[in-house]
mmCIF file of C-alpha atoms and ligand atoms in Angstrom:
data_model
loop_
_atom_site.group_PDB
_atom_site.id
_atom_site.type_symbol
_atom_site.label_atom_id
_atom_site.label_comp_id
_atom_site.label_asym_id
_atom_site.label_seq_id
_atom_site.Cartn_x
_atom_site.Cartn_y
_atom_site.Cartn_z
ATOM 1 C CA UNK A 1 99.498 96.349 100.698
ATOM 2 C CA UNK A 2 100.449 96.766 104.328
ATOM 3 C CA UNK A 3 99.928 100.274 105.726
ATOM 4 C CA UNK A 4 97.010 100.871 103.337
ATOM 5 C CA UNK A 5 95.266 103.154 105.844
ATOM 6 C CA UNK A 6 98.220 105.587 105.984
ATOM 7 C CA UNK A 7 99.071 108.582 103.809
ATOM 8 C CA UNK A 8 100.995 106.632 101.165
ATOM 9 C CA UNK A 9 98.538 103.743 101.325
ATOM 10 C CA UNK A 10 95.686 105.932 100.157
ATOM 11 C CA UNK A 11 97.665 107.494 97.283
ATOM 12 C CA UNK A 12 99.083 104.137 96.172
ATOM 13 C CA UNK A 13 95.641 102.511 96.304
ATOM 14 C CA UNK A 14 94.215 105.286 94.161
ATOM 15 C CA UNK A 15 97.099 104.908 91.708
ATOM 16 C CA UNK A 16 96.846 101.093 91.476
ATOM 17 C CA UNK A 17 93.060 101.140 91.062
ATOM 18 C CA UNK A 18 93.668 103.599 88.215
ATOM 19 C CA UNK A 19 95.953 100.942 86.683
ATOM 20 C CA UNK A 20 93.063 98.420 86.996
ATOM 21 C CA UNK A 21 94.637 96.428 89.820
ATOM 22 C CA UNK A 22 92.606 94.529 92.371
ATOM 23 C CA UNK A 23 94.010 95.903 95.622
ATOM 24 C CA UNK A 24 94.085 93.966 98.893
ATOM 25 C CA UNK A 25 95.015 95.877 102.019
ATOM 26 C CA UNK A 26 96.008 94.818 105.517
ATOM 27 C CA UNK A 27 94.166 96.746 108.223
ATOM 28 C CA UNK A 28 94.941 96.377 111.886
ATOM 29 C CA UNK A 29 92.196 96.117 114.436
ATOM 30 C CA UNK A 30 91.349 99.404 116.073
ATOM 31 C CA UNK A 31 88.618 100.433 118.526
ATOM 32 C CA UNK A 32 87.668 103.308 116.240
ATOM 33 C CA UNK A 33 87.600 103.406 112.438
ATOM 34 C CA UNK A 34 91.048 103.813 110.894
ATOM 35 C CA UNK A 35 90.005 103.688 107.239
ATOM 36 C CA UNK A 36 88.984 107.347 106.766
ATOM 37 C CA UNK A 37 91.602 107.953 104.059
ATOM 38 C CA UNK A 38 90.117 105.123 101.966
ATOM 39 C CA UNK A 39 86.431 106.064 102.208
ATOM 40 C CA UNK A 40 86.344 107.650 98.758
ATOM 41 C CA UNK A 41 87.826 104.487 97.182
ATOM 42 C CA UNK A 42 85.989 101.771 99.074
ATOM 43 C CA UNK A 43 82.946 99.885 97.797
ATOM 44 C CA UNK A 44 81.067 97.339 99.857
ATOM 45 C CA UNK A 45 82.455 93.812 99.362
ATOM 46 C CA UNK A 46 78.966 92.641 98.352
ATOM 47 C CA UNK A 47 79.195 94.908 95.307
ATOM 48 C CA UNK A 48 80.476 92.569 92.519
ATOM 49 C CA UNK A 49 82.599 95.381 91.094
ATOM 50 C CA UNK A 50 84.482 95.973 94.392
ATOM 51 C CA UNK A 51 88.198 95.981 93.618
ATOM 52 C CA UNK A 52 89.543 97.133 96.989
ATOM 53 C CA UNK A 53 89.398 94.402 99.612
ATOM 54 C CA UNK A 54 90.510 94.876 103.205
ATOM 55 C CA UNK A 55 91.817 92.103 105.472
ATOM 56 C CA UNK A 56 92.535 92.224 109.172
ATOM 57 C CA UNK A 57 96.177 91.641 109.973
ATOM 58 C CA UNK A 58 99.206 93.105 111.702
ATOM 59 C CA UNK A 59 102.965 93.141 111.113
ATOM 60 C CA UNK A 60 103.261 91.966 114.727
ATOM 61 C CA UNK A 61 101.358 88.786 113.855
ATOM 62 C CA UNK A 62 103.192 86.566 111.360
ATOM 63 C CA UNK A 63 100.260 84.157 111.128
ATOM 64 C CA UNK A 64 98.000 86.926 109.802
ATOM 65 C CA UNK A 65 100.581 87.773 107.105
ATOM 66 C CA UNK A 66 100.773 84.134 105.981
ATOM 67 C CA UNK A 67 97.007 83.796 105.945
ATOM 68 C CA UNK A 68 96.491 86.912 103.806
ATOM 69 C CA UNK A 69 99.312 85.991 101.395
ATOM 70 C CA UNK A 70 97.965 82.491 100.831
ATOM 71 C CA UNK A 71 94.367 83.735 100.448
ATOM 72 C CA UNK A 72 95.122 86.606 98.094
ATOM 73 C CA UNK A 73 98.070 85.194 96.096
ATOM 74 C CA UNK A 74 99.356 88.692 95.264
ATOM 75 C CA UNK A 75 101.603 89.470 92.314
ATOM 76 C CA UNK A 76 103.030 92.573 93.978
ATOM 77 C CA UNK A 77 103.383 93.296 97.696
ATOM 78 C CA UNK A 78 103.903 96.842 99.018
ATOM 79 C CA UNK A 79 105.171 96.968 102.592
ATOM 80 C CA UNK A 80 104.184 100.444 103.790
ATOM 81 C CA UNK A 81 103.218 99.645 107.385
ATOM 82 C CA UNK A 82 105.275 101.237 110.136
ATOM 83 C CA UNK A 83 105.286 103.128 113.400
ATOM 84 C CA UNK A 84 106.495 105.987 111.227
ATOM 85 C CA UNK A 85 106.850 108.871 113.694
ATOM 86 C CA UNK A 86 110.501 109.627 114.473
ATOM 87 C CA UNK A 87 109.911 111.537 117.735
ATOM 88 C CA UNK A 88 107.612 108.795 119.034
ATOM 89 C CA UNK A 89 110.222 106.157 118.204
ATOM 90 C CA UNK A 90 112.327 107.623 121.044
ATOM 91 C CA UNK A 91 109.381 107.031 123.406
ATOM 92 C CA UNK A 92 108.586 103.550 122.065
ATOM 93 C CA UNK A 93 111.858 102.134 120.718
ATOM 94 C CA UNK A 94 111.114 98.434 121.269
ATOM 95 C CA UNK A 95 107.671 98.670 119.718
ATOM 96 C CA UNK A 96 109.060 100.634 116.762
ATOM 97 C CA UNK A 97 111.775 98.015 116.181
ATOM 98 C CA UNK A 98 109.217 95.218 116.466
ATOM 99 C CA UNK A 99 106.876 96.694 113.858
ATOM 100 C CA UNK A 100 109.429 98.206 111.490
ATOM 101 C CA UNK A 101 112.364 95.783 111.609
ATOM 102 C CA UNK A 102 110.992 92.455 112.902
ATOM 103 C CA UNK A 103 107.655 93.085 111.179
ATOM 104 C CA UNK A 104 109.439 93.338 107.842
ATOM 105 C CA UNK A 105 111.334 90.136 108.648
ATOM 106 C CA UNK A 106 108.027 88.383 109.404
ATOM 107 C CA UNK A 107 106.712 89.486 106.031
ATOM 108 C CA UNK A 108 109.879 88.359 104.241
ATOM 109 C CA UNK A 109 109.712 84.927 105.874
ATOM 110 C CA UNK A 110 106.023 84.579 105.010
ATOM 111 C CA UNK A 111 106.742 85.574 101.408
ATOM 112 C CA UNK A 112 109.703 83.193 101.182
ATOM 113 C CA UNK A 113 107.600 80.225 102.313
ATOM 114 C CA UNK A 114 104.722 81.189 100.110
ATOM 115 C CA UNK A 115 106.855 81.987 97.037
ATOM 116 C CA UNK A 116 108.515 78.597 97.162
ATOM 117 C CA UNK A 117 105.099 76.928 96.951
ATOM 118 C CA UNK A 118 103.596 79.056 94.234
ATOM 119 C CA UNK A 119 104.385 81.773 91.709
ATOM 120 C CA UNK A 120 106.961 84.399 92.736
ATOM 121 C CA UNK A 121 105.862 87.726 94.207
ATOM 122 C CA UNK A 122 107.550 91.107 93.956
ATOM 123 C CA UNK A 123 108.074 93.192 97.093
ATOM 124 C CA UNK A 124 108.354 96.948 97.504
ATOM 125 C CA UNK A 125 109.920 97.948 100.833
ATOM 126 C CA UNK A 126 109.351 101.454 102.237
ATOM 127 C CA UNK A 127 112.893 102.441 103.212
ATOM 128 C CA UNK A 128 113.519 105.977 104.420
ATOM 129 C CA UNK A 129 115.924 108.908 104.171
ATOM 130 C CA UNK A 130 115.996 108.747 107.993
ATOM 131 C CA UNK A 131 118.509 105.911 107.473
ATOM 132 C CA UNK A 132 121.010 108.550 106.257
ATOM 133 C CA UNK A 133 120.694 110.514 109.491
ATOM 134 C CA UNK A 134 123.756 112.721 109.727
ATOM 135 C CA UNK A 135 125.472 111.459 106.542
ATOM 136 C CA UNK A 136 126.591 114.384 104.348
ATOM 137 C CA UNK A 137 124.142 115.595 101.685
ATOM 138 C CA UNK A 138 123.178 115.228 98.915
ATOM 139 C CA UNK A 139 122.451 111.584 99.774
ATOM 140 C CA UNK A 140 122.127 108.883 97.109
ATOM 141 C CA UNK A 141 122.059 105.053 96.927
ATOM 142 C CA UNK A 142 125.764 104.696 97.836
ATOM 143 C CA UNK A 143 125.778 107.134 100.767
ATOM 144 C CA UNK A 144 126.531 105.171 103.980
ATOM 145 C CA UNK A 145 123.727 105.125 106.548
ATOM 146 C CA UNK A 146 124.136 106.851 109.926
ATOM 147 C CA UNK A 147 120.646 106.773 111.475
ATOM 148 C CA UNK A 148 119.856 109.080 114.408
ATOM 149 C CA UNK A 149 116.684 107.581 115.870
ATOM 150 C CA UNK A 150 115.225 104.199 116.845
ATOM 151 C CA UNK A 151 112.996 104.589 113.782
ATOM 152 C CA UNK A 152 115.979 105.217 111.484
ATOM 153 C CA UNK A 153 117.877 102.268 112.949
ATOM 154 C CA UNK A 154 114.838 99.982 112.543
ATOM 155 C CA UNK A 155 114.353 101.107 108.927
ATOM 156 C CA UNK A 156 118.051 100.427 108.219
ATOM 157 C CA UNK A 157 117.669 96.921 109.702
ATOM 158 C CA UNK A 158 114.587 96.269 107.553
ATOM 159 C CA UNK A 159 116.424 97.630 104.512
ATOM 160 C CA UNK A 160 119.366 95.268 104.986
ATOM 161 C CA UNK A 161 117.016 92.330 105.637
ATOM 162 C CA UNK A 162 115.446 93.029 102.255
ATOM 163 C CA UNK A 163 118.821 93.289 100.517
ATOM 164 C CA UNK A 164 119.877 90.037 102.189
ATOM 165 C CA UNK A 165 116.735 88.149 101.102
ATOM 166 C CA UNK A 166 117.236 89.426 97.562
ATOM 167 C CA UNK A 167 120.840 88.192 97.516
ATOM 168 C CA UNK A 168 120.308 84.973 99.481
ATOM 169 C CA UNK A 169 117.055 83.728 97.943
ATOM 170 C CA UNK A 170 116.896 85.608 94.644
ATOM 171 C CA UNK A 171 113.641 87.285 95.656
ATOM 172 C CA UNK A 172 112.439 90.274 93.616
ATOM 173 C CA UNK A 173 112.653 93.015 96.254
ATOM 174 C CA UNK A 174 113.052 96.761 95.676
ATOM 175 C CA UNK A 175 113.719 99.261 98.448
ATOM 176 C CA UNK A 176 112.575 102.804 97.786
ATOM 177 C CA UNK A 177 114.655 105.188 99.888
ATOM 178 C CA UNK A 178 112.067 107.926 99.999
ATOM 179 C CA UNK A 179 112.737 111.387 101.346
ATOM 180 C CA UNK A 180 109.957 113.209 103.208
ATOM 181 C CA UNK A 181 106.755 113.372 101.232
ATOM 182 C CA UNK A 182 103.664 115.222 102.296
ATOM 183 C CA UNK A 183 100.120 115.900 101.158
ATOM 184 C CA UNK A 184 96.727 117.020 102.437
ATOM 185 C CA UNK A 185 96.449 113.413 103.732
ATOM 186 C CA UNK A 186 99.611 113.685 105.852
ATOM 187 C CA UNK A 187 99.246 112.682 109.514
ATOM 188 C CA UNK A 188 98.568 115.767 111.622
ATOM 189 C CA UNK A 189 101.544 115.322 113.968
ATOM 190 C CA UNK A 190 104.178 115.555 111.216
ATOM 191 C CA UNK A 191 105.543 119.075 111.072
ATOM 192 C CA UNK A 192 104.203 120.176 107.675
ATOM 193 C CA UNK A 193 100.609 119.207 108.370
ATOM 194 C CA UNK A 194 100.867 120.440 111.940
ATOM 195 C CA UNK A 195 101.828 123.841 110.517
ATOM 196 C CA UNK A 196 99.146 124.001 107.818
ATOM 197 C CA UNK A 197 96.436 122.815 110.217
ATOM 198 C CA UNK A 198 97.486 125.356 112.850
ATOM 199 C CA UNK A 199 98.032 128.394 110.587
ATOM 200 C CA UNK A 200 94.713 127.909 108.790
ATOM 201 C CA UNK A 201 92.890 127.640 112.134
ATOM 202 C CA UNK A 202 94.778 130.717 113.387
ATOM 203 C CA UNK A 203 93.772 132.570 110.218
ATOM 204 C CA UNK A 204 90.090 131.906 111.029
ATOM 205 C CA UNK A 205 90.492 132.748 114.720
ATOM 206 C CA UNK A 206 90.004 129.140 115.870
ATOM 207 C CA UNK A 207 93.307 128.993 117.767
ATOM 208 C CA UNK A 208 95.969 131.452 118.833
ATOM 209 C CA UNK A 209 99.256 129.563 119.120
ATOM 210 C CA UNK A 210 101.081 126.519 117.822
ATOM 211 C CA UNK A 211 103.968 124.893 119.692
ATOM 212 C CA UNK A 212 106.873 123.626 117.587
ATOM 213 C CA UNK A 213 110.417 122.320 118.098
ATOM 214 C CA UNK A 214 113.514 122.806 115.936
ATOM 215 C CA UNK A 215 112.761 125.299 113.158
ATOM 216 C CA UNK A 216 116.232 125.006 111.584
ATOM 217 C CA UNK A 217 116.076 121.330 110.503
ATOM 218 C CA UNK A 218 116.077 121.025 106.708
ATOM 219 C CA UNK A 219 114.129 118.463 104.716
ATOM 220 C CA UNK A 220 113.717 117.491 101.070
ATOM 221 C CA UNK A 221 109.907 117.661 100.903
ATOM 222 C CA UNK A 222 108.029 116.177 97.941
ATOM 223 C CA UNK A 223 104.406 115.278 97.175
ATOM 224 C CA UNK A 224 103.194 111.797 98.196
ATOM 225 C CA UNK A 225 101.126 111.454 95.008
ATOM 226 C CA UNK A 226 104.304 111.704 92.915
ATOM 227 C CA UNK A 227 106.239 109.283 95.122
ATOM 228 C CA UNK A 228 103.791 106.354 94.998
ATOM 229 C CA UNK A 229 104.221 106.233 91.236
ATOM 230 C CA UNK A 230 107.947 105.645 91.798
ATOM 231 C CA UNK A 231 107.111 102.694 94.100
ATOM 232 C CA UNK A 232 105.107 101.071 91.330
ATOM 233 C CA UNK A 233 107.725 101.817 88.651
ATOM 234 C CA UNK A 234 110.379 99.993 90.712
ATOM 235 C CA UNK A 235 108.341 96.783 90.616
ATOM 236 C CA UNK A 236 107.856 97.011 86.826
ATOM 237 C CA UNK A 237 111.614 96.767 86.069
ATOM 238 C CA UNK A 238 113.278 93.586 84.808
ATOM 239 C CA UNK A 239 115.730 93.507 87.757
ATOM 240 C CA UNK A 240 115.152 94.434 91.406
ATOM 241 C CA UNK A 241 117.147 97.380 92.746
ATOM 242 C CA UNK A 242 117.092 100.196 95.309
ATOM 243 C CA UNK A 243 116.310 103.820 94.481
ATOM 244 C CA UNK A 244 116.461 107.201 96.183
ATOM 245 C CA UNK A 245 113.286 109.219 95.564
ATOM 246 C CA UNK A 246 113.574 112.939 96.310
ATOM 247 C CA UNK A 247 113.136 116.397 94.803
ATOM 248 C CA UNK A 248 116.785 117.465 95.214
ATOM 249 C CA UNK A 249 115.723 120.644 97.036
ATOM 250 C CA UNK A 250 115.962 121.246 100.765
ATOM 251 C CA UNK A 251 114.010 123.710 102.908
ATOM 252 C CA UNK A 252 113.972 124.393 106.646
ATOM 253 C CA UNK A 253 110.941 124.094 108.903
ATOM 254 C CA UNK A 254 111.166 127.899 109.143
ATOM 255 C CA UNK A 255 110.969 128.123 105.315
ATOM 256 C CA UNK A 256 107.842 125.955 105.415
ATOM 257 C CA UNK A 257 106.304 128.270 108.025
ATOM 258 C CA UNK A 258 107.214 131.327 105.917
ATOM 259 C CA UNK A 259 105.670 129.875 102.772
ATOM 260 C CA UNK A 260 102.450 128.680 104.434
ATOM 261 C CA UNK A 261 102.025 131.993 106.324
ATOM 262 C CA UNK A 262 102.751 133.996 103.170
ATOM 263 C CA UNK A 263 100.086 132.079 101.232
ATOM 264 C CA UNK A 264 97.613 132.875 104.035
ATOM 265 C CA UNK A 265 98.681 136.519 104.371
ATOM 266 C CA UNK A 266 99.692 135.918 108.007
ATOM 267 C CA UNK A 267 102.644 136.925 110.182
ATOM 268 C CA UNK A 268 103.434 133.683 112.042
ATOM 269 C CA UNK A 269 105.787 135.380 114.548
ATOM 270 C CA UNK A 270 103.262 136.114 117.321
ATOM 271 C CA UNK A 271 101.600 132.712 116.931
ATOM 272 C CA UNK A 272 104.505 130.249 117.048
ATOM 273 C CA UNK A 273 105.984 129.221 120.393
ATOM 274 C CA UNK A 274 108.919 126.870 120.875
ATOM 275 C CA UNK A 275 108.404 123.872 123.155
ATOM 276 C CA UNK A 276 111.355 121.642 124.044
ATOM 277 C CA UNK A 277 109.155 118.529 124.042
ATOM 278 C CA UNK A 278 109.190 118.618 120.225
ATOM 279 C CA UNK A 279 112.989 118.459 120.019
ATOM 280 C CA UNK A 280 114.571 115.034 119.496
ATOM 281 C CA UNK A 281 117.409 113.532 121.577
ATOM 282 C CA UNK A 282 119.363 113.336 118.303
ATOM 283 C CA UNK A 283 118.277 115.401 115.296
ATOM 284 C CA UNK A 284 118.677 114.884 111.569
ATOM 285 C CA UNK A 285 119.748 118.373 110.513
ATOM 286 C CA UNK A 286 119.943 118.287 106.755
ATOM 287 C CA UNK A 287 118.407 115.970 104.194
ATOM 288 C CA UNK A 288 118.659 116.582 100.473
ATOM 289 C CA UNK A 289 118.321 113.655 98.086
ATOM 290 C CA UNK A 290 119.961 112.929 94.770
ATOM 291 C CA UNK A 291 117.391 110.983 92.708
ATOM 292 C CA UNK A 292 119.391 110.923 89.473
ATOM 293 C CA UNK A 293 119.367 107.090 89.366
ATOM 294 C CA UNK A 294 115.549 107.038 89.531
ATOM 295 C CA UNK A 295 115.420 109.667 86.791
ATOM 296 C CA UNK A 296 117.781 107.662 84.591
ATOM 297 C CA UNK A 297 116.480 104.102 85.161
ATOM 298 C CA UNK A 298 112.804 104.606 86.040
ATOM 299 C CA UNK A 299 112.207 107.787 84.048
ATOM 300 C CA UNK A 300 110.766 109.239 87.267
ATOM 301 C CA UNK A 301 110.880 112.876 88.338
ATOM 302 C CA UNK A 302 108.719 114.861 90.763
ATOM 303 C CA UNK A 303 105.932 116.981 89.292
ATOM 304 C CA UNK A 304 104.908 119.040 92.332
ATOM 305 C CA UNK A 305 107.322 121.653 93.698
ATOM 306 C CA UNK A 306 107.633 123.097 97.206
ATOM 307 C CA UNK A 307 105.307 126.115 96.794
ATOM 308 C CA UNK A 308 102.633 124.038 95.081
ATOM 309 C CA UNK A 309 102.857 121.370 97.792
ATOM 310 C CA UNK A 310 102.424 123.955 100.561
ATOM 311 C CA UNK A 311 99.586 125.473 98.538
ATOM 312 C CA UNK A 312 97.611 122.243 98.254
ATOM 313 C CA UNK A 313 97.985 121.568 101.982
ATOM 314 C CA UNK A 314 96.987 125.108 102.937
ATOM 315 C CA UNK A 315 93.981 124.999 100.629
ATOM 316 C CA UNK A 316 92.689 121.713 102.065
ATOM 317 C CA UNK A 317 93.247 122.751 105.678
ATOM 318 C CA UNK A 318 91.626 126.137 105.117
ATOM 319 C CA UNK A 319 88.567 124.255 103.904
ATOM 320 C CA UNK A 320 88.616 122.057 107.041
ATOM 321 C CA UNK A 321 88.977 125.146 109.243
ATOM 322 C CA UNK A 322 86.054 126.840 107.461
ATOM 323 C CA UNK A 323 83.882 123.758 108.053
ATOM 324 C CA UNK A 324 84.875 123.830 111.709
ATOM 325 C CA UNK A 325 84.081 127.547 111.974
ATOM 326 C CA UNK A 326 80.671 126.976 110.371
ATOM 327 C CA UNK A 327 79.848 124.221 112.870
ATOM 328 C CA UNK A 328 80.949 126.370 115.796
ATOM 329 C CA UNK A 329 78.930 129.297 114.387
ATOM 330 C CA UNK A 330 75.868 127.016 114.292
ATOM 331 C CA UNK A 331 76.358 126.151 117.950
ATOM 332 C CA UNK A 332 77.890 122.680 117.528
ATOM 333 C CA UNK A 333 80.760 121.633 119.789
ATOM 334 C CA UNK A 334 83.728 120.466 117.683
ATOM 335 C CA UNK A 335 86.090 117.907 119.232
HETATM 336 P P1 NAP B 1 101.682 106.609 108.001
HETATM 337 O O1 NAP B 1 100.710 107.603 107.431
HETATM 338 O O2 NAP B 1 102.153 106.770 109.389
HETATM 339 O O3 NAP B 1 100.995 105.156 107.834
HETATM 340 C C1 NAP B 1 101.536 104.035 108.474
HETATM 341 C C2 NAP B 1 100.653 102.835 108.179
HETATM 342 O O4 NAP B 1 101.178 101.688 108.873
HETATM 343 C C3 NAP B 1 99.197 102.989 108.669
HETATM 344 O O5 NAP B 1 98.347 102.357 107.739
HETATM 345 C C4 NAP B 1 99.208 102.223 109.974
HETATM 346 O O6 NAP B 1 97.935 101.744 110.376
HETATM 347 C C5 NAP B 1 100.117 101.057 109.567
HETATM 348 N N1 NAP B 1 100.650 100.314 110.701
HETATM 349 C C6 NAP B 1 101.285 100.784 111.794
HETATM 350 N N2 NAP B 1 101.646 99.766 112.605
HETATM 351 C C7 NAP B 1 101.200 98.629 112.015
HETATM 352 C C8 NAP B 1 101.250 97.260 112.367
HETATM 353 N N3 NAP B 1 101.802 96.842 113.512
HETATM 354 N N4 NAP B 1 100.721 96.358 111.518
HETATM 355 C C9 NAP B 1 100.110 96.750 110.368
HETATM 356 N N5 NAP B 1 100.013 98.039 109.993
HETATM 357 C C10 NAP B 1 100.559 98.970 110.812
HETATM 358 O O7 NAP B 1 102.978 106.500 107.067
HETATM 359 P P2 NAP B 1 103.200 107.026 105.557
HETATM 360 O O8 NAP B 1 103.646 108.445 105.617
HETATM 361 O O9 NAP B 1 102.063 106.621 104.724
HETATM 362 O O10 NAP B 1 104.495 106.188 105.154
HETATM 363 C C11 NAP B 1 104.379 104.896 104.544
HETATM 364 C C12 NAP B 1 105.666 104.119 104.765
HETATM 365 O O11 NAP B 1 106.760 104.830 104.211
HETATM 366 C C13 NAP B 1 106.036 103.916 106.242
HETATM 367 O O12 NAP B 1 106.694 102.663 106.326
HETATM 368 C C14 NAP B 1 107.009 105.025 106.530
HETATM 369 O O13 NAP B 1 107.858 104.665 107.588
HETATM 370 C C15 NAP B 1 107.736 105.115 105.195
HETATM 371 N N6 NAP B 1 108.279 106.415 104.835
HETATM 372 C C16 NAP B 1 107.500 107.525 104.883
HETATM 373 C C17 NAP B 1 108.027 108.726 104.462
HETATM 374 C C18 NAP B 1 107.191 109.989 104.463
HETATM 375 O O14 NAP B 1 107.768 111.079 104.359
HETATM 376 N N7 NAP B 1 105.872 109.880 104.506
HETATM 377 C C19 NAP B 1 109.344 108.801 103.980
HETATM 378 C C20 NAP B 1 110.099 107.637 103.928
HETATM 379 C C21 NAP B 1 109.560 106.430 104.341
HETATM 380 P P3 NAP B 1 96.918 102.661 111.255
HETATM 381 O O15 NAP B 1 96.224 103.551 110.245
HETATM 382 O O16 NAP B 1 96.027 101.665 111.882
HETATM 383 O O17 NAP B 1 97.748 103.443 112.224
HETATM 384 O O1 F7E B 2 109.815 116.263 111.330
HETATM 385 C C1 F7E B 2 111.151 119.212 113.059
HETATM 386 C C2 F7E B 2 111.677 117.857 113.492
HETATM 387 O O2 F7E B 2 108.113 114.641 112.132
HETATM 388 C C3 F7E B 2 110.524 117.021 110.376
HETATM 389 C C4 F7E B 2 108.439 110.573 108.628
HETATM 390 O O3 F7E B 2 107.514 110.443 107.567
HETATM 391 O O4 F7E B 2 110.041 111.657 107.204
HETATM 392 C C5 F7E B 2 109.295 111.812 108.390
HETATM 393 O O5 F7E B 2 110.145 111.981 109.517
HETATM 394 C C6 F7E B 2 111.445 117.998 111.099
HETATM 395 C C7 F7E B 2 112.294 117.354 112.184
HETATM 396 O O6 F7E B 2 109.278 114.273 109.912
HETATM 397 C C8 F7E B 2 108.253 119.955 115.097
HETATM 398 O O7 F7E B 2 112.618 118.006 114.558
HETATM 399 C C9 F7E B 2 110.069 120.971 114.482
HETATM 400 O O8 F7E B 2 113.614 117.819 112.074
HETATM 401 O O9 F7E B 2 107.612 116.036 110.074
HETATM 402 P P1 F7E B 2 108.606 115.303 110.895
HETATM 403 P P2 F7E B 2 110.634 113.428 110.007
HETATM 404 O O10 F7E B 2 111.107 113.270 111.389
HETATM 405 O O11 F7E B 2 111.583 114.003 109.008
HETATM 406 C C10 F7E B 2 110.946 110.525 107.189
HETATM 407 C C11 F7E B 2 111.627 110.505 105.847
HETATM 408 C C12 F7E B 2 110.268 109.265 107.548
HETATM 409 O O12 F7E B 2 110.632 108.198 107.064
HETATM 410 C C13 F7E B 2 109.313 109.323 108.691
HETATM 411 O O13 F7E B 2 108.456 108.183 108.671
HETATM 412 O O14 F7E B 2 110.630 118.976 111.760
HETATM 413 N N1 F7E B 2 110.089 119.734 113.909
HETATM 414 N N2 F7E B 2 108.972 121.110 115.212
HETATM 415 C C14 F7E B 2 108.973 119.082 114.265
HETATM 416 N N3 F7E B 2 108.506 117.857 113.933
HETATM 417 C C15 F7E B 2 107.305 117.481 114.446
HETATM 418 N N4 F7E B 2 106.798 116.263 114.102
HETATM 419 N N5 F7E B 2 106.578 118.292 115.277
HETATM 420 C C16 F7E B 2 107.011 119.547 115.639
HETATM 421 O O15 F7E B 2 106.359 120.252 116.381
#
């Protein structure tokens, strides 16, 4: 699994370990630990029962991908690694394209060489609803892409590389076109987590304001735990194919604020300020997915709805805010 240290990586690892897989994850070198989301799953490699093994590697380094593939000989490969932040992709477009588009190509080439020497591997590619951009909703597998960011463009390139390798070399590759999915493990700069972190801290008096951008953008928000199961289901089919994974419901950022504030008994009005730095040069206004193909072929449907999703994020972040308040109350500085 590439991207094992990210939100989806931790949920997919948990799911695969539950299916009795041995999971091997690619971790990039970092000056501080980047494996916090995996702590509850990890056992020391010297423990004979360890079934989660981490390897250093990077999508920017094709040699590391080849080395890990030939060492591990995986049956299934999940390519989750990405510079996945849309706003940041406008600041770092070349880097985003290198990781997301060329990185996927590096992995495909490594898999092609390796597959020809040994048993075939199956690949899951993390495609994104950002590829639809401003295409009319509801979006499904035949909706033409019109990406609106360097990230969306790079994901579309990676998507078509995967389709091409499937057609050209007969490789078993499935692209999951996943709409936004969130969780208590979501990165704190994505809007949902930014809101639940801020409102829970505001509730406990730990901060006064939060600065946001466009409150009118609409997203089809699901729960990451539900979506990783769809990734796995795709690779269990007899034929490779691409699938939209979504809830079919769309809410605005404002709706998310309303729901989170309501669950906390807060009025967010005095606490939210608009800052132009969080607007994007080109916005994706309205995403709403049609996952009827996944329902029909994979038997997949989401279990967690919008209110429940907001609830689990608020609950977790309230707990974090309480811990922070306790530390501050005991005289500890919290960074
Ligand atoms: P995330 O939390 O941002 O995690 C991204 C992962 O990629 C992290 O493990 C990160 O490592 C790793 N990574 C970044 N650059 C890398 C590189 N050069 N080489 C190797 N690993 C690298 O993303 P996520 O939300 O879990 O999403 C998983 C995948 O699905 C991504 O490809 C994302 O673009 C795509 N996607 C996400 C959503 C969504 O709503 N979450 C929707 C559609 C598609 P570090 O921990 O070291 O940073
Ligand atoms: O923004 C608006 C922002 O950054 C959602 C990634 O996982 O999903 C994600 O991309 C909306 C946008 O997610 C703030 O303008 C307002 O319209 O949470 P986000 P995203 O851009 O939809 C797709 C499917 C992926 O594939 C990506 O990897 O919220 N918004 N104010 C804000 N967004 C952020 N981040 N911060 C704000 O302050």
